[in-house]
PDB file of C-alpha atoms in Angstrom:
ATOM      1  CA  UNK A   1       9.270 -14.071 -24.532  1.00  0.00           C
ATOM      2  CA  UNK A   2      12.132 -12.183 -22.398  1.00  0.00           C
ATOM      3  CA  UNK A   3       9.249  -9.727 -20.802  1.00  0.00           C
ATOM      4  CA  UNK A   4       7.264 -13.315 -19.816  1.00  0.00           C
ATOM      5  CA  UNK A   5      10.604 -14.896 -18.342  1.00  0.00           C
ATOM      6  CA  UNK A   6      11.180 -11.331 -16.365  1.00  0.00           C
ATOM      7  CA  UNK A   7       7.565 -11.693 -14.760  1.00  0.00           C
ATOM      8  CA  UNK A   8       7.776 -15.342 -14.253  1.00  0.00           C
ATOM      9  CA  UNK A   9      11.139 -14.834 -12.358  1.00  0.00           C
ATOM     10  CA  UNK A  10       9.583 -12.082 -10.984  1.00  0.00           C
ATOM     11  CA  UNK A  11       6.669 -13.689  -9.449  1.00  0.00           C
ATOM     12  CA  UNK A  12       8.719 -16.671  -8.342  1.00  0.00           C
ATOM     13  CA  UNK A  13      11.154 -14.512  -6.430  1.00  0.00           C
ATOM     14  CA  UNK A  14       8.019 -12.372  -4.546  1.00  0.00           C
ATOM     15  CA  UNK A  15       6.316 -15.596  -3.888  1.00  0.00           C
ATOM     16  CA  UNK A  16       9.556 -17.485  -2.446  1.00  0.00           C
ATOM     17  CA  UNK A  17      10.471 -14.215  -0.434  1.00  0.00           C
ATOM     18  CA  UNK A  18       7.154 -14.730   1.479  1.00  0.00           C
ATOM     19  CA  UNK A  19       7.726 -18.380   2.501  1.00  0.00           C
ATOM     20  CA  UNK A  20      10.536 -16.436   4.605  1.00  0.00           C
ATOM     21  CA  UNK A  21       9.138 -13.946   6.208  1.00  0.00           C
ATOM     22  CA  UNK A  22      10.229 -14.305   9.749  1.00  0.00           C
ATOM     23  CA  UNK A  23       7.130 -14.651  11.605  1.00  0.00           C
ATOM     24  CA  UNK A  24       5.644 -17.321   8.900  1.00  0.00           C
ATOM     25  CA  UNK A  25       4.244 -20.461   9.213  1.00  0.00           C
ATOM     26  CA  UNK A  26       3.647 -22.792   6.356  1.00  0.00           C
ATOM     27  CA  UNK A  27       0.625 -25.062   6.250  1.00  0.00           C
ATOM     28  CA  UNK A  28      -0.057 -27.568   3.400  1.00  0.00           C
ATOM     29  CA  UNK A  29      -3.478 -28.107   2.406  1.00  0.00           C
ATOM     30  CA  UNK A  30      -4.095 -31.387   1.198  1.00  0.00           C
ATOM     31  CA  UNK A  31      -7.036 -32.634  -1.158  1.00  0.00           C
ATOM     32  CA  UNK A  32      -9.952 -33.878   0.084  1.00  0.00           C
ATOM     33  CA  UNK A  33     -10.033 -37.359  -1.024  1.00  0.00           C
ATOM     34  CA  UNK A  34     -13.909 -37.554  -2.017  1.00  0.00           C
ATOM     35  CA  UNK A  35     -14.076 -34.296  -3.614  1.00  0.00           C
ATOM     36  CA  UNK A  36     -10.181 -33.146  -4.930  1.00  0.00           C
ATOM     37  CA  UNK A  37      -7.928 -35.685  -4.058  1.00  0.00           C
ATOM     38  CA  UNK A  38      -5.022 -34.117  -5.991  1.00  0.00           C
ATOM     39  CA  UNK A  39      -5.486 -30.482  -5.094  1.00  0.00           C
ATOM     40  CA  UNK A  40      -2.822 -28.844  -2.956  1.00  0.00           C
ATOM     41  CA  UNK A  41      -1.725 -25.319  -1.647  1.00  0.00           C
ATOM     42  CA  UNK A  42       0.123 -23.563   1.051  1.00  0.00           C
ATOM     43  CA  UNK A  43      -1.096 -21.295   3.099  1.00  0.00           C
ATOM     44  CA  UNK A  44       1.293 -19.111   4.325  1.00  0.00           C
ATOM     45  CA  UNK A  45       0.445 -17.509   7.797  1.00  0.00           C
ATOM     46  CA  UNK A  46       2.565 -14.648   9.459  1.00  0.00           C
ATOM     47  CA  UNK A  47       1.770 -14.783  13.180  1.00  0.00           C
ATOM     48  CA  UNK A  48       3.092 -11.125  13.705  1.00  0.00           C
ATOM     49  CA  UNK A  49       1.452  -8.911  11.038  1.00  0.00           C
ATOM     50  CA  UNK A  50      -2.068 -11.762  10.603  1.00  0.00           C
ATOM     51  CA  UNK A  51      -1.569 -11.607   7.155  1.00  0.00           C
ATOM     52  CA  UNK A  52      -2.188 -15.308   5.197  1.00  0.00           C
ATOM     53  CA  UNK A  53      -0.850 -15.148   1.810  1.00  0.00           C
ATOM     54  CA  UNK A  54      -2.191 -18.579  -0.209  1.00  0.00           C
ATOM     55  CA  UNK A  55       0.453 -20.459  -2.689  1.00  0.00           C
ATOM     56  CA  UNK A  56      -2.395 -22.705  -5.064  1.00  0.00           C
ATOM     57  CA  UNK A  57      -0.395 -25.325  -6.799  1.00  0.00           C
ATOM     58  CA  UNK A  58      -3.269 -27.686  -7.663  1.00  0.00           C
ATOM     59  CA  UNK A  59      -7.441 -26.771  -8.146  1.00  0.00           C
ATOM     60  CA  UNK A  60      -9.782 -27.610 -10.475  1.00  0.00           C
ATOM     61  CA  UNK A  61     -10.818 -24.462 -12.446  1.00  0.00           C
ATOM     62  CA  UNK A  62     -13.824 -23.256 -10.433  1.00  0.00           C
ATOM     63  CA  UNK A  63     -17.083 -23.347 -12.569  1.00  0.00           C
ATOM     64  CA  UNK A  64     -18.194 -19.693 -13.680  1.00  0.00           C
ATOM     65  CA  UNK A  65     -20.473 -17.947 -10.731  1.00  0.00           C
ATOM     66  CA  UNK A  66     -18.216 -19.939  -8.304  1.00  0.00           C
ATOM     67  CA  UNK A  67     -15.394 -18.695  -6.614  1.00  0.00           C
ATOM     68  CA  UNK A  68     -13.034 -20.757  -4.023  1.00  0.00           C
ATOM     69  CA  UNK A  69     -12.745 -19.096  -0.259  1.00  0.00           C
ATOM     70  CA  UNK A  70     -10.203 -19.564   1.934  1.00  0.00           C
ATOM     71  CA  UNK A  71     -11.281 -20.079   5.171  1.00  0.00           C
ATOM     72  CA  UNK A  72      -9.462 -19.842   8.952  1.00  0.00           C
ATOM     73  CA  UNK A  73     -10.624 -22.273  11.739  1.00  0.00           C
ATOM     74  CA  UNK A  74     -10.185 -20.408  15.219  1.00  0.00           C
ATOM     75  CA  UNK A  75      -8.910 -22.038  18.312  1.00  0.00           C
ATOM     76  CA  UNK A  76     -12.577 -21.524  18.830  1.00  0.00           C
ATOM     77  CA  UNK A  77     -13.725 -24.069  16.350  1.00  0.00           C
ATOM     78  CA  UNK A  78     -15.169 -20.818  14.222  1.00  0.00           C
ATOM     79  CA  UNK A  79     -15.124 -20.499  10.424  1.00  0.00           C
ATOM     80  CA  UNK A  80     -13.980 -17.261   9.479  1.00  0.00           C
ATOM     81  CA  UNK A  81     -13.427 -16.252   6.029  1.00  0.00           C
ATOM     82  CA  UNK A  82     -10.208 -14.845   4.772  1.00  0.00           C
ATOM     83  CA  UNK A  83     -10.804 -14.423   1.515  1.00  0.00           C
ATOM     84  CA  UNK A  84     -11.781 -15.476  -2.155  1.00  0.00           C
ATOM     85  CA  UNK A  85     -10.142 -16.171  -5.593  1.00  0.00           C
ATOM     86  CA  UNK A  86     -10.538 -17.918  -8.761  1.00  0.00           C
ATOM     87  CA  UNK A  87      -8.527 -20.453 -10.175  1.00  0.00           C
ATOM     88  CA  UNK A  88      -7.032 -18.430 -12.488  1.00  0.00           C
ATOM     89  CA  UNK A  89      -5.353 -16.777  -9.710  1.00  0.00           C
ATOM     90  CA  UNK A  90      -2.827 -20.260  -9.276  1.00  0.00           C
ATOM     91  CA  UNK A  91       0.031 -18.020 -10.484  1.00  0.00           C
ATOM     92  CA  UNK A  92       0.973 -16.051  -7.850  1.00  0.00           C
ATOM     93  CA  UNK A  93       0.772 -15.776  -4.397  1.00  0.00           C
ATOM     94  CA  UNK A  94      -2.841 -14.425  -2.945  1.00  0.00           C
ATOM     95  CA  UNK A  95      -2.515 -12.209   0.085  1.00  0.00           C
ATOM     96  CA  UNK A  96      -6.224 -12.708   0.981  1.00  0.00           C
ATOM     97  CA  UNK A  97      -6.323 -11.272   4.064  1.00  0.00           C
ATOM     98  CA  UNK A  98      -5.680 -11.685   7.710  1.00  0.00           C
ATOM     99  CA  UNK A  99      -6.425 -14.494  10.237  1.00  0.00           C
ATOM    100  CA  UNK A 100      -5.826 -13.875  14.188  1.00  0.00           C
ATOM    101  CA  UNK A 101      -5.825 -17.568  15.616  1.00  0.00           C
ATOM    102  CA  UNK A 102      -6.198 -20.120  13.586  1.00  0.00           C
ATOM    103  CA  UNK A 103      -5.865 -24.790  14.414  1.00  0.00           C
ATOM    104  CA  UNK A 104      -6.661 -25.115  10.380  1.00  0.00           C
ATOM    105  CA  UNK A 105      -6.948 -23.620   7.237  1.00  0.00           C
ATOM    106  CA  UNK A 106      -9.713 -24.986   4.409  1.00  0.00           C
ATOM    107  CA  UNK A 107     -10.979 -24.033   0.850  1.00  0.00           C
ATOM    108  CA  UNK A 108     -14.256 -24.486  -0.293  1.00  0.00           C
ATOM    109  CA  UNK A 109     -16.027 -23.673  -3.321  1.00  0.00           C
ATOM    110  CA  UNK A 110     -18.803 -21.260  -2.982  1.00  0.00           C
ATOM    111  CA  UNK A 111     -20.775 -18.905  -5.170  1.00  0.00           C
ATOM    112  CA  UNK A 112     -18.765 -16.062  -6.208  1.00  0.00           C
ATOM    113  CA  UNK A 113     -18.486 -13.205  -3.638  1.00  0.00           C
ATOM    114  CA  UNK A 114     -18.494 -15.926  -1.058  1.00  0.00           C
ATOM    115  CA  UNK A 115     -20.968 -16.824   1.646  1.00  0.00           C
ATOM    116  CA  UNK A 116     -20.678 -16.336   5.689  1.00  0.00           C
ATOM    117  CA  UNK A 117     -20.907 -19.695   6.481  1.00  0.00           C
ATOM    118  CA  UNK A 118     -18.465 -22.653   4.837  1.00  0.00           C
ATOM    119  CA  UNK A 119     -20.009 -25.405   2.264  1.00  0.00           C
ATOM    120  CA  UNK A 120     -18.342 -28.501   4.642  1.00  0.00           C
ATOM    121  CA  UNK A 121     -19.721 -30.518   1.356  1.00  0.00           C
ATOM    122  CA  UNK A 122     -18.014 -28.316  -1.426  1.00  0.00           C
ATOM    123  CA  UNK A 123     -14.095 -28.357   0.539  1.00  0.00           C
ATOM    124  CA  UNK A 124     -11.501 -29.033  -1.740  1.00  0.00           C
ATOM    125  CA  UNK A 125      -8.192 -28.786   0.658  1.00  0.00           C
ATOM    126  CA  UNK A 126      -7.464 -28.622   4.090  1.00  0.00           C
ATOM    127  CA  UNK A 127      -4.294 -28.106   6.526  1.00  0.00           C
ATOM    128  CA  UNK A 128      -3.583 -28.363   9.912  1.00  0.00           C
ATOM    129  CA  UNK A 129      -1.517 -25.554  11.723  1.00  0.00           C
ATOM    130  CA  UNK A 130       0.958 -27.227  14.019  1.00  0.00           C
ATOM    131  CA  UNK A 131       1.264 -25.441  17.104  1.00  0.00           C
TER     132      UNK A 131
END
């Protein structure tokens, strides 16, 4: 039980050290009220270094061959995909990967491996960056 506690605290400390990082900027993505109305996460976006880390706190476990992408909307109005991850992933913070601009940041659920293009009917939570 002690060695759980020591990873939990762990985890909790990496994860809240990232929310202040001093080029971040938090985004909450909100449930999609026809699809996941409850879901929630926060992507956290450092401007300097690109890097997105994503904080799940609410998904439905994805269905097995599935897998949930995160995806970056340029200023462009371009889906670009920063990464994927399973459910099971909720406890801990992702670093997916790295977004350049970005005026939103959505999750969809797409077969595993993920696809090039974004399933506008399978998003589960989206976010607004506020410039």
């Amino acid at each position: 039980i002690v060695s759980d506690f020591t990873t939990l605290k762990d985890i909790v400390n990496k994860n809240n050290s990232i929310y202040e990082l001093p080029n971040a900027q938090v985004i909450k993505l909100d449930g999609i009220a026809d699809k996941s109305p409850k879901s929630m996460a926060f992507a956290v976006w450092d401007k300097e270094s690109g890097d997105v880390y994503l904080d799940v706190k609410n998904l439905p476990k994805n269905p097995e061959g599935m897998q949930y992408q995160l995806w970056t909307i340029s200023d462009k109005g371009q889906p670009i995909s920063v990464g994927v991850f399973d459910q099971a992933d909720q406890k801990q913070m992702l670093n997916l990967g790295k977004a350049e601009t970005s005026v939103m940041f959505a999750v969809t659920l797409e077969k595993a491996g993920g696809v090039e293009s974004p399933t506008m009917t399978e998003m589960y939570i989206a976010g607004k960056v506020q410039s």
